[in-house]
XYZ file of C-alpha atoms in Angstrom:
635
model
C 27.565 79.317 -147.455
C 26.171 78.100 -150.756
C 25.984 74.443 -149.857
C 23.434 71.891 -148.741
C 23.372 69.362 -145.938
C 22.911 66.283 -148.034
C 24.455 65.572 -151.449
C 23.138 102.849 -138.083
C 22.932 104.277 -141.466
C 26.168 105.484 -142.954
C 24.411 107.483 -145.630
C 21.514 109.938 -145.331
C 18.124 108.684 -146.391
C 16.811 109.971 -149.716
C 14.688 113.094 -149.469
C 11.619 114.032 -151.440
C 13.717 116.548 -153.368
C 16.588 114.192 -154.169
C 14.478 111.126 -154.935
C 15.541 107.555 -154.223
C 19.115 106.519 -154.933
C 19.781 105.469 -158.495
C 22.348 102.670 -158.411
C 22.771 102.741 -162.177
C 23.948 106.323 -162.487
C 27.618 107.026 -163.049
C 29.614 107.612 -159.916
C 27.026 106.074 -157.578
C 29.491 103.570 -156.102
C 32.141 106.240 -155.651
C 29.657 108.438 -153.783
C 28.782 105.536 -151.483
C 32.444 104.971 -150.714
C 33.070 108.645 -149.989
C 30.171 108.873 -147.555
C 31.235 105.764 -145.705
C 34.906 106.657 -145.583
C 33.923 109.763 -143.651
C 32.093 107.698 -141.019
C 34.395 107.360 -138.001
C 34.056 104.711 -135.339
C 36.070 103.900 -132.273
C 36.931 100.305 -131.390
C 36.383 98.072 -129.532
C 32.797 97.081 -130.154
C 30.306 95.865 -127.561
C 26.536 95.537 -127.265
C 23.747 97.489 -125.609
C 20.552 95.500 -125.732
C 19.909 94.600 -129.372
C 22.522 97.016 -130.779
C 26.234 96.766 -131.463
C 27.964 99.960 -130.341
C 31.488 101.340 -130.556
C 33.662 102.490 -127.651
C 31.835 105.851 -127.556
C 28.455 104.138 -127.250
C 27.438 104.992 -130.812
C 25.537 102.470 -132.920
C 27.770 100.458 -135.208
C 25.486 98.576 -137.524
C 27.325 95.629 -139.031
C 26.994 96.209 -142.767
C 29.168 93.341 -143.837
C 30.075 90.910 -146.551
C 31.900 87.583 -146.667
C 35.300 87.418 -148.353
C 35.602 83.669 -148.640
C 38.386 81.393 -149.825
C 40.693 80.841 -146.856
C 38.277 78.203 -145.592
C 38.561 76.360 -148.891
C 36.821 75.983 -152.238
C 37.888 72.410 -153.084
C 34.801 70.198 -153.397
C 36.473 67.091 -151.997
C 37.269 64.975 -155.066
C 40.031 65.165 -157.655
C 43.000 67.492 -157.535
C 42.476 70.678 -155.532
C 44.710 72.452 -158.080
C 42.179 71.908 -160.864
C 39.594 74.720 -160.913
C 37.020 72.193 -162.082
C 37.248 70.507 -158.680
C 36.587 73.750 -156.828
C 33.199 75.304 -156.145
C 31.893 77.151 -159.221
C 35.301 76.581 -160.824
C 36.839 79.166 -158.477
C 40.138 77.974 -156.962
C 41.092 79.965 -153.866
C 44.276 77.993 -153.021
C 43.605 78.279 -149.253
C 43.361 82.083 -149.127
C 40.806 84.862 -149.793
C 39.513 84.535 -153.344
C 40.646 86.777 -156.185
C 44.252 87.561 -155.307
C 45.395 86.040 -158.587
C 43.194 88.484 -160.508
C 43.232 91.841 -158.694
C 45.485 93.708 -156.269
C 44.282 93.408 -152.707
C 43.927 97.194 -152.492
C 41.541 97.185 -155.446
C 39.406 94.431 -153.919
C 39.202 96.216 -150.573
C 38.322 99.505 -152.272
C 35.488 97.643 -153.969
C 34.081 96.697 -150.569
C 33.976 100.355 -149.602
C 32.182 101.167 -152.843
C 29.502 98.653 -151.866
C 28.845 100.574 -148.666
C 30.346 98.032 -146.261
C 31.896 98.848 -142.908
C 32.928 95.300 -141.963
C 34.006 91.977 -143.440
C 33.448 88.430 -142.227
C 36.686 86.609 -143.047
C 36.351 82.800 -143.016
C 39.267 80.488 -142.218
C 39.716 76.775 -141.645
C 41.571 75.101 -138.799
C 43.689 73.343 -141.399
C 44.719 76.697 -142.888
C 45.983 77.870 -139.502
C 48.526 75.026 -139.468
C 49.342 74.906 -143.205
C 53.032 75.698 -143.719
C 53.045 75.207 -147.508
C 53.603 78.453 -149.458
C 50.729 79.504 -151.669
C 51.421 78.830 -155.347
C 52.893 81.888 -157.121
C 50.214 81.743 -159.815
C 47.522 82.162 -157.176
C 49.095 85.465 -156.153
C 49.771 86.784 -159.639
C 48.113 90.142 -158.963
C 49.808 90.500 -155.569
C 53.493 89.640 -156.128
C 54.537 91.035 -152.735
C 52.762 88.074 -151.144
C 54.589 85.384 -153.102
C 56.294 82.775 -150.943
C 53.936 83.305 -148.019
C 51.869 80.645 -146.294
C 48.061 80.854 -146.310
C 48.074 82.191 -142.746
C 50.561 84.907 -143.693
C 48.341 85.888 -146.630
C 45.411 85.947 -144.188
C 47.483 88.273 -141.978
C 48.055 90.612 -144.912
C 44.341 90.525 -145.730
C 43.369 91.464 -142.185
C 45.830 94.354 -142.278
C 44.585 95.646 -145.639
C 40.973 95.567 -144.488
C 41.584 97.250 -141.142
C 43.971 99.824 -142.651
C 41.033 100.816 -144.866
C 38.897 101.412 -141.773
C 36.869 98.235 -142.080
C 36.072 96.054 -139.079
C 37.050 92.383 -139.399
C 35.169 89.452 -137.905
C 37.227 86.255 -137.810
C 35.092 83.267 -138.790
C 36.070 79.641 -138.159
C 34.221 78.282 -141.171
C 35.496 74.735 -141.499
C 37.845 72.217 -139.891
C 39.431 71.223 -143.200
C 40.185 73.485 -146.133
C 37.366 72.456 -148.432
C 34.029 73.781 -149.577
C 31.249 73.797 -147.003
C 28.490 72.691 -146.172
C 27.405 69.113 -146.726
C 28.282 65.844 -145.035
C 31.949 66.665 -145.458
C 33.783 66.209 -142.156
C 33.099 69.841 -141.219
C 29.639 69.383 -139.738
C 30.649 70.276 -136.189
C 33.440 72.210 -134.535
C 34.875 68.828 -133.475
C 34.006 66.748 -136.536
C 37.581 66.488 -137.831
C 39.535 67.511 -134.749
C 39.028 67.507 -131.005
C 37.199 70.216 -129.110
C 40.478 70.890 -127.289
C 42.312 71.526 -130.579
C 39.459 73.716 -131.817
C 39.676 75.850 -128.702
C 43.469 76.026 -128.946
C 43.276 77.242 -132.553
C 40.780 79.934 -131.563
C 42.923 81.191 -128.680
C 45.852 81.356 -131.108
C 43.863 83.399 -133.631
C 42.339 85.726 -131.023
C 45.787 86.461 -129.593
C 47.349 86.821 -133.040
C 45.238 89.898 -133.860
C 44.811 91.228 -130.319
C 46.891 94.331 -131.057
C 44.719 95.255 -134.049
C 41.653 96.956 -132.500
C 39.681 96.798 -135.748
C 39.606 93.009 -135.517
C 36.363 93.126 -133.575
C 34.765 89.695 -133.475
C 35.137 85.932 -133.224
C 32.462 84.019 -135.159
C 32.973 80.662 -133.472
C 31.789 78.134 -136.069
C 29.790 78.016 -139.259
C 26.541 76.123 -139.860
C 26.674 73.444 -137.174
C 24.703 70.530 -138.570
C 24.081 66.808 -138.591
C 26.749 64.330 -139.631
C 25.783 60.971 -141.111
C 24.985 59.451 -137.723
C 24.660 62.248 -135.166
C 22.805 65.497 -134.547
C 24.191 68.541 -132.758
C 22.100 69.717 -129.822
C 21.521 72.772 -127.637
C 22.002 71.953 -123.980
C 22.285 68.178 -123.510
C 25.767 68.428 -122.047
C 27.441 65.862 -124.345
C 30.228 66.270 -126.917
C 27.675 67.329 -129.539
C 26.290 70.161 -127.383
C 26.814 73.336 -129.417
C 25.435 75.552 -126.650
C 27.981 74.237 -124.121
C 30.895 74.270 -126.582
C 30.272 77.853 -127.725
C 29.666 79.027 -124.154
C 32.937 77.508 -122.942
C 35.035 78.802 -125.827
C 33.474 82.271 -125.711
C 34.416 82.563 -122.050
C 37.964 81.349 -122.724
C 38.493 83.868 -125.548
C 37.314 86.762 -123.366
C 39.236 85.614 -120.290
C 42.460 84.286 -121.812
C 42.976 85.840 -125.234
C 41.178 89.110 -126.022
C 38.557 90.685 -123.739
C 37.554 93.188 -126.445
C 36.185 90.773 -129.046
C 32.530 90.252 -129.793
C 31.687 86.573 -129.408
C 29.361 85.523 -132.236
C 27.328 82.339 -131.909
C 25.345 80.967 -134.827
C 22.293 78.828 -134.214
C 22.089 75.167 -135.235
C 21.785 74.817 -138.997
C 20.295 71.345 -139.273
C 19.112 68.320 -137.259
C 17.417 65.122 -138.341
C 17.401 62.969 -141.464
C 16.023 64.818 -144.502
C 13.485 62.222 -145.558
C 9.748 62.828 -145.714
C 8.103 61.210 -142.703
C 11.165 61.498 -140.444
C 11.789 64.441 -138.093
C 14.122 67.076 -139.535
C 14.459 70.835 -139.191
C 16.654 73.920 -139.253
C 16.483 75.099 -135.597
C 18.549 78.278 -136.153
C 18.079 80.466 -133.042
C 14.800 79.033 -131.757
C 16.473 77.202 -128.806
C 17.888 80.507 -127.498
C 14.466 81.428 -126.122
C 14.781 78.650 -123.522
C 18.563 78.485 -123.059
C 20.765 81.525 -123.751
C 24.438 82.302 -123.270
C 25.855 84.351 -120.412
C 29.475 85.299 -121.001
C 32.037 86.250 -118.350
C 32.089 89.759 -119.819
C 28.716 91.388 -120.356
C 27.962 93.184 -123.601
C 29.995 90.881 -125.845
C 27.434 88.376 -127.171
C 26.011 88.487 -130.708
C 23.827 85.774 -132.210
C 23.804 84.989 -135.923
C 21.791 83.091 -138.518
C 21.908 82.258 -142.240
C 19.080 82.348 -144.772
C 18.965 81.498 -148.487
C 15.981 81.230 -150.811
C 16.623 77.573 -151.708
C 16.669 76.345 -148.083
C 13.745 76.305 -145.673
C 12.832 75.814 -142.024
C 12.524 72.072 -142.804
C 14.355 71.919 -146.141
C 18.094 71.272 -146.499
C 18.281 73.067 -149.827
C 19.169 69.837 -151.592
C 17.926 68.651 -154.942
C 17.813 64.917 -155.461
C 19.267 63.072 -152.475
C 18.273 64.877 -149.294
C 15.397 66.747 -150.929
C 12.046 66.653 -149.172
C 8.608 68.024 -149.971
C 8.939 70.790 -147.361
C 8.676 74.382 -148.616
C 11.788 76.417 -149.251
C 11.934 80.006 -148.011
C 11.217 81.222 -151.540
C 7.960 79.275 -151.550
C 6.435 81.342 -148.739
C 4.352 84.439 -149.286
C 5.846 87.656 -147.957
C 3.814 87.532 -144.727
C 4.466 83.814 -144.224
C 8.181 84.346 -144.790
C 8.331 87.142 -142.233
C 6.474 85.053 -139.647
C 8.919 82.162 -140.109
C 12.024 84.359 -139.987
C 10.850 86.183 -136.875
C 10.223 82.867 -135.151
C 13.565 81.424 -136.181
C 15.897 84.343 -135.500
C 14.669 87.929 -135.559
C 12.759 87.646 -132.257
C 16.069 87.633 -130.352
C 16.694 91.276 -131.223
C 13.084 92.431 -131.342
C 12.207 91.522 -127.737
C 13.794 93.839 -125.170
C 14.726 93.011 -121.578
C 14.912 89.237 -121.975
C 17.688 86.924 -120.896
C 18.271 86.230 -124.605
C 18.101 89.824 -125.920
C 21.129 90.471 -128.132
C 22.022 91.764 -131.595
C 21.223 89.306 -134.393
C 23.652 89.369 -137.311
C 22.384 87.720 -140.480
C 25.913 86.707 -141.353
C 25.014 84.958 -144.623
C 22.341 85.632 -147.221
C 22.595 86.030 -150.979
C 21.156 85.265 -154.390
C 22.231 84.878 -157.993
C 22.884 88.040 -159.981
C 22.901 88.802 -163.686
C 21.930 85.287 -164.762
C 19.258 84.720 -162.116
C 15.905 84.935 -163.858
C 13.767 82.969 -161.385
C 10.776 85.019 -160.241
C 10.666 83.298 -156.834
C 14.360 83.847 -156.214
C 14.184 87.528 -157.092
C 11.037 88.070 -155.035
C 12.596 86.301 -152.051
C 15.678 88.509 -152.142
C 13.675 91.723 -152.340
C 11.374 90.573 -149.534
C 14.339 89.566 -147.399
C 16.035 92.912 -147.961
C 12.798 94.641 -146.973
C 12.744 92.704 -143.696
C 16.375 93.618 -142.981
C 15.448 97.257 -143.519
C 12.240 97.036 -141.492
C 14.030 95.449 -138.527
C 17.204 97.567 -138.892
C 19.137 94.303 -138.766
C 22.886 93.737 -138.983
C 23.847 91.718 -142.072
C 26.640 90.129 -144.109
C 26.180 89.210 -147.780
C 27.590 85.959 -149.212
C 29.877 86.224 -151.155
C 31.680 89.419 -152.014
C 34.231 88.163 -154.565
C 33.836 85.862 -157.568
C 35.201 85.094 -161.018
C 33.688 85.888 -164.414
C 34.505 85.546 -168.080
C 32.567 87.816 -170.443
C 30.355 88.740 -167.470
C 29.338 85.130 -166.957
C 30.250 82.782 -164.120
C 29.346 82.392 -160.456
C 26.876 85.268 -160.366
C 26.281 85.251 -156.615
C 29.215 87.559 -155.815
C 28.811 91.338 -155.753
C 32.230 91.917 -157.354
C 33.734 89.737 -160.108
C 37.126 89.739 -161.808
C 38.072 87.903 -164.993
C 41.421 86.262 -165.735
C 42.704 89.513 -167.240
C 41.849 91.473 -164.095
C 38.779 93.230 -165.503
C 36.116 93.881 -162.895
C 32.360 93.447 -163.227
C 30.756 95.140 -160.244
C 27.268 95.313 -158.792
C 26.832 98.920 -159.903
C 27.957 98.431 -163.501
C 24.390 98.791 -164.737
C 23.270 95.242 -165.571
C 22.739 93.587 -162.178
C 19.152 93.513 -160.914
C 20.389 93.326 -157.275
C 21.801 96.872 -157.415
C 18.475 98.488 -156.529
C 17.626 96.363 -153.454
C 21.257 96.465 -152.334
C 21.382 100.268 -152.530
C 18.147 100.451 -150.539
C 19.647 98.161 -147.912
C 22.949 99.948 -147.335
C 21.359 103.406 -147.505
C 18.283 102.621 -145.409
C 17.690 104.896 -142.429
C 18.163 103.195 -139.082
C 19.170 103.804 -135.509
C 22.280 105.997 -135.365
C 24.183 107.931 -132.732
C 24.533 107.139 -129.073
C 22.620 104.184 -127.665
C 21.696 104.477 -124.000
C 22.962 101.679 -121.755
C 20.357 98.917 -121.531
C 19.466 96.800 -118.524
C 21.201 93.451 -118.677
C 19.390 90.196 -117.975
C 21.365 86.972 -117.955
C 20.541 83.318 -117.406
C 22.522 80.995 -115.123
C 22.309 77.354 -116.219
C 24.394 74.963 -114.078
C 22.574 72.082 -115.756
C 25.563 69.794 -116.241
C 28.388 71.458 -114.300
C 29.663 74.751 -112.920
C 28.349 77.951 -114.498
C 30.494 80.557 -112.754
C 30.395 83.703 -114.898
C 32.111 85.948 -112.342
C 35.744 86.576 -113.202
C 36.400 87.334 -109.526
C 34.977 84.019 -108.402
C 36.897 82.153 -111.089
C 40.052 83.307 -109.310
C 38.847 81.818 -106.032
C 39.502 78.213 -105.104
C 36.498 75.860 -105.273
C 34.061 77.511 -102.880
C 31.734 74.505 -102.548
C 33.608 71.354 -103.422
C 31.520 68.693 -105.098
C 28.590 70.991 -105.832
C 27.636 72.611 -109.124
C 28.207 76.322 -108.740
C 26.600 79.288 -110.507
C 27.573 82.963 -110.230
C 26.497 86.113 -112.047
C 28.911 88.210 -114.127
C 30.737 90.726 -111.940
C 28.546 93.644 -113.028
C 25.279 91.881 -112.170
C 23.386 90.495 -109.149
C 21.110 87.518 -108.686
C 17.481 88.514 -109.277
C 15.618 85.231 -109.574
C 15.685 81.462 -109.042
C 13.627 78.547 -110.264
C 11.958 76.152 -107.835
C 13.421 73.212 -109.738
C 15.755 72.909 -112.697
C 18.555 74.921 -111.020
C 18.198 77.979 -113.271
C 18.956 81.515 -112.112
C 18.481 85.048 -113.432
C 20.979 87.906 -113.083
C 20.549 91.620 -113.783
C 21.998 95.085 -113.309
C 18.557 96.755 -113.556
C 18.085 99.465 -110.943
C 21.707 99.469 -109.789
C 24.769 99.315 -112.001
C 28.147 98.827 -110.372
C 26.599 97.551 -107.152
C 29.521 95.405 -106.056
C 32.288 97.053 -104.040
C 35.628 97.296 -105.907
C 37.787 94.627 -104.363
C 34.893 93.811 -102.015
C 34.665 90.580 -100.080
C 32.393 87.630 -100.773
C 30.922 85.091 -98.395
C 29.641 81.555 -98.900
C 26.598 81.035 -96.653
C 25.547 77.505 -95.648
C 23.460 78.174 -92.505
C 21.216 80.724 -90.771
C 23.905 82.672 -88.943
C 22.920 85.977 -90.581
C 19.157 85.753 -89.951
C 18.364 88.665 -87.609
C 16.491 87.850 -84.380
C 12.790 88.499 -84.762
C 13.015 88.594 -88.566
C 12.115 85.064 -89.557
C 11.065 85.743 -93.134
C 10.304 82.070 -93.940
C 9.126 80.344 -90.772
C 9.837 76.625 -90.681
C 12.247 76.814 -93.645
C 16.037 76.823 -93.727
C 17.236 80.283 -94.679
C 20.587 81.013 -96.349
C 20.799 84.762 -95.790
C 23.524 87.219 -96.756
C 25.095 89.407 -94.055
C 24.295 93.107 -93.849
C 25.422 95.181 -96.857
C 25.759 92.052 -98.975
C 23.626 90.750 -101.832
C 23.248 87.433 -103.652
C 25.402 86.876 -106.703
C 25.203 83.095 -106.946
C 24.375 79.723 -105.472
C 25.442 76.086 -105.542
C 23.417 72.896 -105.900
C 23.861 69.186 -105.323
C 21.477 67.410 -107.607
C 18.304 69.503 -107.269
C 19.069 70.654 -103.715
C 20.383 74.054 -102.674
C 23.840 73.702 -101.169
C 25.016 77.258 -100.475
C 24.332 80.913 -101.200
C 27.054 83.203 -102.563
C 26.998 86.790 -101.336
C 29.059 89.830 -102.346
C 29.741 93.089 -100.536
C 28.059 96.210 -101.898
C 29.928 99.430 -102.481
C 27.303 101.471 -100.645
C 24.679 100.853 -97.933
C 21.706 98.754 -98.997
C 18.117 98.956 -97.874
C 16.977 96.703 -95.040
C 13.225 96.663 -95.681
C 12.254 93.430 -97.336
C 9.603 90.909 -98.280
C 9.380 87.186 -98.874
C 8.718 86.039 -102.423
C 7.318 82.484 -102.486
C 7.443 80.282 -105.559
C 7.010 76.804 -104.106
C 3.456 76.453 -105.436
C 3.173 79.089 -108.167
C 5.273 81.691 -109.946
C 6.422 84.576 -107.772
C 7.538 87.102 -110.350
C 6.518 90.764 -110.592
C 4.028 91.722 -113.306
C 5.848 92.372 -116.596
C 9.053 91.112 -114.997
C 12.241 91.697 -116.921
C 14.344 88.775 -118.048
C 11.522 86.702 -119.467
C 11.028 83.001 -118.776
C 14.473 81.996 -117.544
C 13.408 78.445 -116.550
C 10.832 77.176 -118.996
C 8.397 74.721 -117.436
C 9.460 75.491 -113.849
C 8.065 77.789 -111.157
C 10.192 80.857 -110.569
C 10.692 83.584 -107.976
C 12.088 87.004 -108.787
C 12.749 90.282 -106.992
C 11.577 93.603 -108.431
C 13.929 95.852 -110.377
C 14.382 98.134 -107.341
C 15.201 95.217 -105.050
C 18.092 92.874 -104.424
C 17.973 89.230 -103.394
C 19.387 88.731 -99.896
C 18.458 85.152 -99.074
C 17.232 81.753 -100.261
C 14.834 79.564 -98.272
C 14.187 75.839 -98.669
C 12.803 72.966 -96.635
C 14.219 69.558 -95.871
C 10.947 68.051 -94.700
C 9.808 64.679 -95.956
C 8.968 64.737 -99.639
C 11.003 67.870 -100.380
C 14.062 67.877 -102.596
C 15.556 70.885 -100.746
C 14.934 73.010 -103.838
C 14.492 76.815 -103.531
C 11.060 77.802 -102.209
C 11.424 81.512 -101.423
C 13.652 84.558 -101.872
C 14.236 87.401 -99.453
C 13.923 90.548 -101.562
C 15.017 93.887 -100.092
C 14.927 97.436 -101.408
C 18.163 98.576 -102.982
C 17.967 101.883 -101.135
């Protein structure tokens, strides 16, 4: 969002005969809408590698925009009813902006004209519980909505968008209904309410729209950042741990509320004190490379990030208080900018077969329109659009709707309405962004069916249980007092770290390996080691029984406590080998999954193998950590 911390192509590419699209010609927007209206897609959405796909496996590139307002526009001082006390003088009155100026159907039709197939729809936790009717004047252009609460107006908005064929991503933008994103009480998911209340609100919202299949995603929280005294973190296990909070809520949504939703996790927006000489940065998705999410349902995770010209990798975007001498994104050359953006976010989608590989949705970016004359700002936007096209990235522009008077006002929006209901749109001939925007929405990209991709998932029982198997979650505590880790039900254990307790799961080489309704066994001793087949002499071996494979493990401190085995649906190979990783890495060359335990030695079976046992030693000086895996051929 426009704030600071401190203070699958739907249209054919242009041909040589037709020439590039001309966004200024009459009827251009109508043609865009017609092409996109003809594009069918089948919900629900899921992911295959770096792509979002529909229920038929066809690429569904998120070409989105943000319709803001329900999360608040009040700046935090003075009366919220005075437009002057709302961001850019635009008073949303706790609902999507513009409903006082244009019929909802007209606004939604405008989104189709822009070439969008999806809308990110922010809300605040406060809005969810607000029982006050919206003021009649704020609904002047939509009289049928008069007398309704903000949540009921939000309901009507969701229905109008999905009835028009658009996908909707619910976005918990703020705790309180006010403009984001400074030091404002909305810095974290639990800044102004408890984590328990935050989760409860999300389960309520996910269930509320469960019967609408075009509500496709849950964007868990916006721009997690530092408060006055505290930083958020990624993996420390405390109440400021955004990784743990998003992991836990994502699992709850998929298990308890709506198994069809995409779970969208944004990186950390800011840590540190923005003063020259003190550490401060915008981590975005960089921590994902070392610690990534594994949800209880595979193929549901999307990562997201935000980029604006006036911010930077170490710049809050502030002027005055909170401003540092660090470069803003607009200060970088094109090549420097691309290097920074790839490091901060785009690598997640560009690297295949890693534990972190997932679609990356740039769910906010934008720039000023008609009144923006800054050369750096314009160059940044065109360069950023070029990178989105080059990487075939999913995106969402901020914002879609704004106000204008005599074509002046908050020029960031792509569609503006004045107080008389007259629209000034992107394609009306005087907005410099029309050309790069048309290139973006019409750019050729991956379309059609996407082949299923191998899944690689990290297990991280760093601070507690990390049981990602829905089957095992139904079982009573299978190793009381130990921290337990288990792969999602469609995956098997492929690797372990010597220390650090990390594991790697995959379905490479064998999808649907586990027997439907098959048994599991918790192994704590050597009862299944076959006579004459001591594959780790002098070590304790926790080996699965015949026709079983490893799906998890438990630890006490650093020590292995038990192995978790599951029954296969078909006979498994018996030929095997011992993979040692007590003194050096024991991973195959070019192993899939990537570095799933940074800084630790790791062992991993090959793609055509399954893990059937874990060996460790209890001799003096050992911490009983994993030393070897028994890897056997799948067939």
